[in-house]
mmCIF file of C-alpha atoms and ligand atoms in Angstrom:
data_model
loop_
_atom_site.group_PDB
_atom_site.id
_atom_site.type_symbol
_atom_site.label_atom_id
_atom_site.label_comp_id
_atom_site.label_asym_id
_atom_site.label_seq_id
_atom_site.Cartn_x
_atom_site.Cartn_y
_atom_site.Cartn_z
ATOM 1 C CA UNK A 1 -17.195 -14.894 4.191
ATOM 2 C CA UNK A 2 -14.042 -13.747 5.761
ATOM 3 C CA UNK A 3 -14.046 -9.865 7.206
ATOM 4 C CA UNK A 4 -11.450 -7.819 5.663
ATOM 5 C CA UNK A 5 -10.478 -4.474 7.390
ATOM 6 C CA UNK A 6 -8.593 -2.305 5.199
ATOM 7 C CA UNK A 7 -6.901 0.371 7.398
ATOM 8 C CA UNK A 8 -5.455 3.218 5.544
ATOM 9 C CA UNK A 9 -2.206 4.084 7.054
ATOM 10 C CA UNK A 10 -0.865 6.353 4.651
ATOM 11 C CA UNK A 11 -2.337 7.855 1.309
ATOM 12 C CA UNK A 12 1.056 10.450 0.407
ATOM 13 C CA UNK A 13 3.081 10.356 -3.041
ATOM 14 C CA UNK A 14 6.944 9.637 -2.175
ATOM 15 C CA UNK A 15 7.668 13.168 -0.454
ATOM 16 C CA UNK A 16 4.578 13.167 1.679
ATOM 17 C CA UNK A 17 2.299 15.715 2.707
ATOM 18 C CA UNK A 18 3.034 18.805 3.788
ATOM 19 C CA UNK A 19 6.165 18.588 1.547
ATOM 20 C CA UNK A 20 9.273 19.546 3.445
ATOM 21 C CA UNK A 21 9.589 23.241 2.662
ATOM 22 C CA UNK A 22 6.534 23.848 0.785
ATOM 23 C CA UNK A 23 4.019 27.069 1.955
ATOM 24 C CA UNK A 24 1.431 25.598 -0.143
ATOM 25 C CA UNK A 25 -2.194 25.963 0.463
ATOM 26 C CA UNK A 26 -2.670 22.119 0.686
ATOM 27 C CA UNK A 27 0.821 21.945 2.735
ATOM 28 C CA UNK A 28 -0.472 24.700 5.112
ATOM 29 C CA UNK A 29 -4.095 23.271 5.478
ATOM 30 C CA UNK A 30 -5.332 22.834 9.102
ATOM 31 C CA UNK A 31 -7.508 19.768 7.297
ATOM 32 C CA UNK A 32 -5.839 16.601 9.100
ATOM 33 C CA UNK A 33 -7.443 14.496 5.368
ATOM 34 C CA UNK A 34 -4.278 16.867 3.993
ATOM 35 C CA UNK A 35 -1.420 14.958 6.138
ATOM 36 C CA UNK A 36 -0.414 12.227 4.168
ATOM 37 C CA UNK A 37 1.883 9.676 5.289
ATOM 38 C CA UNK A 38 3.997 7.711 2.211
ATOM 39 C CA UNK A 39 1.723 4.934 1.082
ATOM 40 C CA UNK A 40 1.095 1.826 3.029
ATOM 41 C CA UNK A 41 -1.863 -0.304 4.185
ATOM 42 C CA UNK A 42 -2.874 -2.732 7.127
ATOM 43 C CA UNK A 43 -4.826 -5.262 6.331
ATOM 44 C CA UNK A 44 -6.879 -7.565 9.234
ATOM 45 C CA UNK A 45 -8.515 -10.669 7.516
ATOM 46 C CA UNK A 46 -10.157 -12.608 10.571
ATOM 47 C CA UNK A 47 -7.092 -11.676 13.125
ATOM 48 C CA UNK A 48 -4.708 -12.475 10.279
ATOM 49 C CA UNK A 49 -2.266 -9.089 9.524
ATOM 50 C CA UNK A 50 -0.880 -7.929 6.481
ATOM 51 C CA UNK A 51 0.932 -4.763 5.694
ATOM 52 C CA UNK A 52 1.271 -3.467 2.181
ATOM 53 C CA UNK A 53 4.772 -2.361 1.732
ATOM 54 C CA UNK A 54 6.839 -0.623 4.498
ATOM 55 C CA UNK A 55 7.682 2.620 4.032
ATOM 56 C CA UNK A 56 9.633 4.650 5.851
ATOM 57 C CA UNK A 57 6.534 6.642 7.937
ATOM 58 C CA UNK A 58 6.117 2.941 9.165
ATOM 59 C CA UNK A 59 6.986 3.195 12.810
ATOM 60 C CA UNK A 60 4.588 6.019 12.869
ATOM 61 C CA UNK A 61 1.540 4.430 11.453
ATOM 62 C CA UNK A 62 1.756 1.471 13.524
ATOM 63 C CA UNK A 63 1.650 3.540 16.623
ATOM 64 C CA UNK A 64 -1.100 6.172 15.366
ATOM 65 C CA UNK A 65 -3.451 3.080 14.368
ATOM 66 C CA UNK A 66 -2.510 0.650 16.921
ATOM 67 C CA UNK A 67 -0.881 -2.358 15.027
ATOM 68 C CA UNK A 68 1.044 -5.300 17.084
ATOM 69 C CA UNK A 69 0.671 -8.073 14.597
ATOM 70 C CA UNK A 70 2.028 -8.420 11.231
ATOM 71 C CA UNK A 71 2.173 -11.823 9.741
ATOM 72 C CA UNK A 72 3.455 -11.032 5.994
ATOM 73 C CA UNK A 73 4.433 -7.917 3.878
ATOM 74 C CA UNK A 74 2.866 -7.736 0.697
ATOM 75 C CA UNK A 75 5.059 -5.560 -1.322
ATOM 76 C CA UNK A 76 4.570 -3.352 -4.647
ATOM 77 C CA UNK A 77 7.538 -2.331 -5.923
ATOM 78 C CA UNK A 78 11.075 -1.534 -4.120
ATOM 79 C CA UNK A 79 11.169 2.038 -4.654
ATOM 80 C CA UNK A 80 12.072 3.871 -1.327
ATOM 81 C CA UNK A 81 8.925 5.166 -0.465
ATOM 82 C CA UNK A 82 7.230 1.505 -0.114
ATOM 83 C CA UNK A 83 10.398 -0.145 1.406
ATOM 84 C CA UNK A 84 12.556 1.785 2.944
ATOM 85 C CA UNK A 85 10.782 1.357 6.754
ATOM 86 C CA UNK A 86 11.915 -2.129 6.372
ATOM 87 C CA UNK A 87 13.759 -2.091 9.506
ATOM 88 C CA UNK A 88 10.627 -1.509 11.363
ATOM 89 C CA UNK A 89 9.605 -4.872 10.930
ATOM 90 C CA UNK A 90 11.839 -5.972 13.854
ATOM 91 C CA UNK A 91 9.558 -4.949 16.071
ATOM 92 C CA UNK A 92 6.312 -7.479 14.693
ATOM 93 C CA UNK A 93 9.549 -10.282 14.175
ATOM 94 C CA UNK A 94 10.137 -9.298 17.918
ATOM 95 C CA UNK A 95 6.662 -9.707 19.120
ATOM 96 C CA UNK A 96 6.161 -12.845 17.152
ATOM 97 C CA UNK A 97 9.288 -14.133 17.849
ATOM 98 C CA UNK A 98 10.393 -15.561 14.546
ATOM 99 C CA UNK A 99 10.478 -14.643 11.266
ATOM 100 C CA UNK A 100 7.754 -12.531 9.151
ATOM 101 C CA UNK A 101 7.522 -13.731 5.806
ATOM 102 C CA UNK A 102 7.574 -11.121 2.845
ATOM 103 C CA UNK A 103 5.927 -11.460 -0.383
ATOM 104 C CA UNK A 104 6.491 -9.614 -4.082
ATOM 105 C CA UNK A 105 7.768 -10.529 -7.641
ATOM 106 C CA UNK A 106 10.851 -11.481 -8.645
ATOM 107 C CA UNK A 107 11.849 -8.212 -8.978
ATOM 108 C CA UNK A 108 11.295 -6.878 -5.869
ATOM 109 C CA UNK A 109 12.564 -9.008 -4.133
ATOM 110 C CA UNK A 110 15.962 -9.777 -5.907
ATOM 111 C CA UNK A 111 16.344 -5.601 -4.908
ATOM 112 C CA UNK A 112 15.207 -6.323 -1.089
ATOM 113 C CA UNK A 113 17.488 -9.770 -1.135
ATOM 114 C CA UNK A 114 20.395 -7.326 -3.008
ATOM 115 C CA UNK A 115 20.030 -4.252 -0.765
ATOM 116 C CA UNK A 116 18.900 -5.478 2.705
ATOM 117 C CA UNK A 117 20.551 -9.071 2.924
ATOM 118 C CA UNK A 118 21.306 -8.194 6.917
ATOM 119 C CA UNK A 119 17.439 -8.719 7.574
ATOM 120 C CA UNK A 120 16.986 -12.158 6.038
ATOM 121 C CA UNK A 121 19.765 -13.968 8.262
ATOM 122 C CA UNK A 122 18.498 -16.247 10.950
ATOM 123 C CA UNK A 123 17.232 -14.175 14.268
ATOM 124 C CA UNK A 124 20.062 -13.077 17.383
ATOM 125 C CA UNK A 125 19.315 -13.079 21.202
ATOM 126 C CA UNK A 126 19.092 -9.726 21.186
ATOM 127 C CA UNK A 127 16.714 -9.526 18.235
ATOM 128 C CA UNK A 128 19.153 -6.484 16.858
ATOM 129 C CA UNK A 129 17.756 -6.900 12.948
ATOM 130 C CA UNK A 130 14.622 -7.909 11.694
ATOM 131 C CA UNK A 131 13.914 -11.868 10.634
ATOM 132 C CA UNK A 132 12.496 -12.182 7.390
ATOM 133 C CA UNK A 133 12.057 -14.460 4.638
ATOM 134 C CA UNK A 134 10.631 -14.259 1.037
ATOM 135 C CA UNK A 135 8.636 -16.069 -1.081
ATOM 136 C CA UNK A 136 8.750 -15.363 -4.888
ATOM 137 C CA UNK A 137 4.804 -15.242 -6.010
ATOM 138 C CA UNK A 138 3.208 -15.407 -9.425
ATOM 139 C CA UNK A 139 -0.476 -16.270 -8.866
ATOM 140 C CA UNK A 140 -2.910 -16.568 -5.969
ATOM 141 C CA UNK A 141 -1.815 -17.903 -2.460
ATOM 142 C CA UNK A 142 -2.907 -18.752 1.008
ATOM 143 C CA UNK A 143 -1.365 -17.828 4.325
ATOM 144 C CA UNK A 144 -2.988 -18.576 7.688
ATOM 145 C CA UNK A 145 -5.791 -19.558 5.796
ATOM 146 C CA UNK A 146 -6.014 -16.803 3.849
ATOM 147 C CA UNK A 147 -6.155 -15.652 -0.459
ATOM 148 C CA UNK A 148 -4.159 -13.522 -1.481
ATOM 149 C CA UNK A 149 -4.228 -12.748 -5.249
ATOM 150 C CA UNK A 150 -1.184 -10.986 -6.691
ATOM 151 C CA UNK A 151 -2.401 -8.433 -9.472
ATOM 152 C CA UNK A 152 0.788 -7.554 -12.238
ATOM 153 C CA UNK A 153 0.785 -3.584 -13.271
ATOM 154 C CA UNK A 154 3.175 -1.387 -15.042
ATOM 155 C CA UNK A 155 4.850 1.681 -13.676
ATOM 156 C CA UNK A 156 6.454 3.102 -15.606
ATOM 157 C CA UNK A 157 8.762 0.287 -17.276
ATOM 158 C CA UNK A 158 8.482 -1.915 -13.596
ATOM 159 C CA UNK A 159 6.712 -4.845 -13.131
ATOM 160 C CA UNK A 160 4.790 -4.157 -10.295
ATOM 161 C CA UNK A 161 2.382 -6.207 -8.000
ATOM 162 C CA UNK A 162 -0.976 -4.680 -6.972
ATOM 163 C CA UNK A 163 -3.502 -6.372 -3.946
ATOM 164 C CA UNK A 164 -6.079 -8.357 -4.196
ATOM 165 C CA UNK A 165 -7.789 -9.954 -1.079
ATOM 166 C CA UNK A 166 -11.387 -10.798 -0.855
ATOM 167 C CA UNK A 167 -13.129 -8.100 -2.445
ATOM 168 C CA UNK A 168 -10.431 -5.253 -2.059
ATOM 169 C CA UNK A 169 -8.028 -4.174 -3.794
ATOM 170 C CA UNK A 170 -4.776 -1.985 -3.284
ATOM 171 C CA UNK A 171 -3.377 -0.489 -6.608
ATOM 172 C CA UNK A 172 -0.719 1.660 -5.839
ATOM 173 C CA UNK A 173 2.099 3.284 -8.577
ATOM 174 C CA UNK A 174 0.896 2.115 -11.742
ATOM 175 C CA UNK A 175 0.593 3.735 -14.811
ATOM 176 C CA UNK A 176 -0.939 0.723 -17.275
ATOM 177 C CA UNK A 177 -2.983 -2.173 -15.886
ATOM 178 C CA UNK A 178 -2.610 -4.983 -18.633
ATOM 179 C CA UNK A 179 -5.629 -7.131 -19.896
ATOM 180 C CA UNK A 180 -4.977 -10.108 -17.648
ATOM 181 C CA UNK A 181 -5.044 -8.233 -14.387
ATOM 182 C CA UNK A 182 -8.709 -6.418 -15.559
ATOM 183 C CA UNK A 183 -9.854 -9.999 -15.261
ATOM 184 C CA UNK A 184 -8.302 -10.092 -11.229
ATOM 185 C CA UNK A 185 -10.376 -6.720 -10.494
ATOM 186 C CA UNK A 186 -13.470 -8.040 -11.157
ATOM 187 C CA UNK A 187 -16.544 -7.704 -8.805
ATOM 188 C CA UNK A 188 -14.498 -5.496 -6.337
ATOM 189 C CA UNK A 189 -16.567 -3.675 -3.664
ATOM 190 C CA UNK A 190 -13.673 -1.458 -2.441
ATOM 191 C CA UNK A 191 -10.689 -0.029 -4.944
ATOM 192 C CA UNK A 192 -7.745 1.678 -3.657
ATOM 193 C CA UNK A 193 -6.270 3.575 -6.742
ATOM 194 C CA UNK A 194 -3.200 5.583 -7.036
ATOM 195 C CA UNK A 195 -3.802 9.474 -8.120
ATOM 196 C CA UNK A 196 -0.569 11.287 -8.132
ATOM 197 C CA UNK A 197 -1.615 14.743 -9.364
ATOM 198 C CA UNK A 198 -3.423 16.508 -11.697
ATOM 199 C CA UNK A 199 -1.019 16.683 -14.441
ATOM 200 C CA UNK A 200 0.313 13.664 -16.609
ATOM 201 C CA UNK A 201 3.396 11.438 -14.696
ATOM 202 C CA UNK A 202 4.802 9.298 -17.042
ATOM 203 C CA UNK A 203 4.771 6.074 -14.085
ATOM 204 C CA UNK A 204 1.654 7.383 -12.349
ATOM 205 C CA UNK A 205 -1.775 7.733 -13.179
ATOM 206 C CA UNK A 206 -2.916 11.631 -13.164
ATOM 207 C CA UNK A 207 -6.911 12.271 -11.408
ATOM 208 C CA UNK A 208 -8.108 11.946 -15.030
ATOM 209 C CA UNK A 209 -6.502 9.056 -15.683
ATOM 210 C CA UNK A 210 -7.545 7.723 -12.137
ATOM 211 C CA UNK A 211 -10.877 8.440 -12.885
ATOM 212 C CA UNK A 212 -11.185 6.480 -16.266
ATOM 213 C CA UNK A 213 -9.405 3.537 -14.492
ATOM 214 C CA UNK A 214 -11.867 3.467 -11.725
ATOM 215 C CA UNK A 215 -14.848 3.581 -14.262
ATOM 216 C CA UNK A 216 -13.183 0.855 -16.112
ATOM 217 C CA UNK A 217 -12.922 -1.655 -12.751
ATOM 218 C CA UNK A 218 -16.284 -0.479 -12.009
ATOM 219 C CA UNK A 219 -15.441 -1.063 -7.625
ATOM 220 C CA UNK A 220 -18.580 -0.177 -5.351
ATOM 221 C CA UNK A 221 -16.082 2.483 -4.157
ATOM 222 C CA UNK A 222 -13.049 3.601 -5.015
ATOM 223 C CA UNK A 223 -10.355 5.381 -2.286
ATOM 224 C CA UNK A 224 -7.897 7.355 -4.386
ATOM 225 C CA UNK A 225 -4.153 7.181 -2.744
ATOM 226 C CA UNK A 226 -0.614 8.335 -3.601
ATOM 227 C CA UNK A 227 -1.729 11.922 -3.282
ATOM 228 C CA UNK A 228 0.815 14.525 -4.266
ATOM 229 C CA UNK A 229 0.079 18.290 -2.260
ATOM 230 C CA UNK A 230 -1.247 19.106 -5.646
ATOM 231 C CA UNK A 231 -4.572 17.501 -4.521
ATOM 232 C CA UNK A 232 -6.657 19.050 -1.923
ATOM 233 C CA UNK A 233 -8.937 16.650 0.286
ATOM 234 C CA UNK A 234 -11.840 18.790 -0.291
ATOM 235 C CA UNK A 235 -11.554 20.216 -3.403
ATOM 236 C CA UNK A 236 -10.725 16.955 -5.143
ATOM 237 C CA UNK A 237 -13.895 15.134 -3.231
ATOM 238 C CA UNK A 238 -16.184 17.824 -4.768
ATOM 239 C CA UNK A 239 -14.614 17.028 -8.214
ATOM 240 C CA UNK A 240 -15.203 13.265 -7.874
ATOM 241 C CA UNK A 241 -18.084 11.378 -8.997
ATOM 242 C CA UNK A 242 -20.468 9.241 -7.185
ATOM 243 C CA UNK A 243 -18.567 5.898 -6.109
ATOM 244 C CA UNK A 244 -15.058 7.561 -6.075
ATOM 245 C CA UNK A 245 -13.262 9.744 -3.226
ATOM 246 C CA UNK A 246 -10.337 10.806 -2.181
ATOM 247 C CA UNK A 247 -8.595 8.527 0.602
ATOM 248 C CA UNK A 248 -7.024 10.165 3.771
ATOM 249 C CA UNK A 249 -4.777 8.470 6.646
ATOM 250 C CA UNK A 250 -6.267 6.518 9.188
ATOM 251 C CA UNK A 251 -9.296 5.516 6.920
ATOM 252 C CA UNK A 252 -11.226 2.440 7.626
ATOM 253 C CA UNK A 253 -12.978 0.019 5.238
ATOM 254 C CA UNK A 254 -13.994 -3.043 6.658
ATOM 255 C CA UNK A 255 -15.706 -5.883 3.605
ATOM 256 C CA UNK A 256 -17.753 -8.753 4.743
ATOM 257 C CA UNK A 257 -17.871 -11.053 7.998
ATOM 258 C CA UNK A 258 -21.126 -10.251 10.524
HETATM 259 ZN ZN1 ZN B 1 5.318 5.418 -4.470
HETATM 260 ZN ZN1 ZN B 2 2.823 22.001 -0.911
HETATM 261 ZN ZN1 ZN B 3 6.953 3.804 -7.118
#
């Protein structure tokens, strides 16, 4: 079995945490698990690197945790806090020299193809812009060798793709998972699980919603992410039960290999 290292580079709703102007006593905790970084993943599968999404803390987390080597973006949804660090990218196009392929519905990526068409041209000298290209995905894949499963969610009224690869999963911004993707989740050791706050958010699930979900999927363990400054680290962790807690930046879950 392939190892699959799940690093969590940021676990924050779309405004982050501390939220710019906010004296709250989550935005003034000297708890580090309370600075949260718009959501995004790195995911090392035998050497292999994905992100999930690229938001726009990108730059940031790739420095804080170290990563040189992205091979594909596997993206959610096109709202700004999941794409907008697009330009970012240059930098692993740069290092690989040539292009880094990125990977979402139809939807998302008719809004990248719409909105950032200056990143999909063929690479300069100077490597100025990133170098990307897209593939349209409806069902699992390889890449390098490895599976990627595609997992369809609503939020809100979007189509959006969750994770799957090996047995982890990244389900960020959802607030319905349909029938057919319950049968992708199954068997899951590790469950990443967006928790916006604790009241109801019509494209988000609330913690009490989070929590039915993660009973539903049944993971080993499930890493709640997408944190609003509503939720504090600790207090939420005392309120979880066994098998769920809350996720912080720079987390580490590695599944499988030796
Ligand atoms: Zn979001
Ligand atoms: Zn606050
Ligand atoms: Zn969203």
């Amino acid at each position: 079995m392939k190892s699959v290292e799940f690093t969590l580079l940021g676990c924050g709703s779309s405004s982050g945490t501390p939220a710019i102007g906010c004296e709250c006593a989550t935005c003034r905790s000297d708890d580090a698990r309370n600075r949260r970084t718009r959501a995004s993943a790195y995911v090392d599968v035998d050497g292999v690197g994905f992100l999930i999404d690229s938001g726009p803390d990108l730059r940031a987390q790739a420095l804080r945790e170290g990563v040189t080597r992205v091979d594909a973006v596997l993206y959610t949804h096109p709202h700004a806090d999941h794409l907008n660090g697009i330009d970012d990218l240059r930098a692993f196009c740069y290092l690989r020299r040539g292009p880094v392929t990125l990977y979402g519905n139809a939807f998302t990526l008719d809004n990248i193809r719409s909105r950032f068409s200056y990143a999909l041209m063929a690479a300069s000298p100077s490597w100025d812009k990133p170098v990307l290209t897209t593939e349209t995905v409806t069902g699992s894949f390889m890449h390098e060798g490895v599976e990627l499963t595609p997992v369809p969610l609503l939020h809100g009224k979007w189509p959006c793709l969750g994770w799957r690869i090996g047995d982890a999963a990244w389900l960020t911004d959802l607030s319905s998972i349909p029938d057919a993707s319950m049968d992708l989740l199954r068997g899951l050791k590790v469950l990443f699980l967006d928790c916006l706050r604790y009241d109801s958010y019509p494209s988000h699930l609330s913690v009490a919603e989070a929590l039915e979900w993660a009973a539903r999927i049944g993971a080993e363990r499930t890493v709640l992410i997408h944190m609003t400054h509503d939720l504090e680290y600790s207090r939420l962790a005392g309120e979880c039960p066994p098998g769920v807690e809350p996720g912080y930046d720079g987390l580490r879950v590695r599944i499988g290999g030796r």
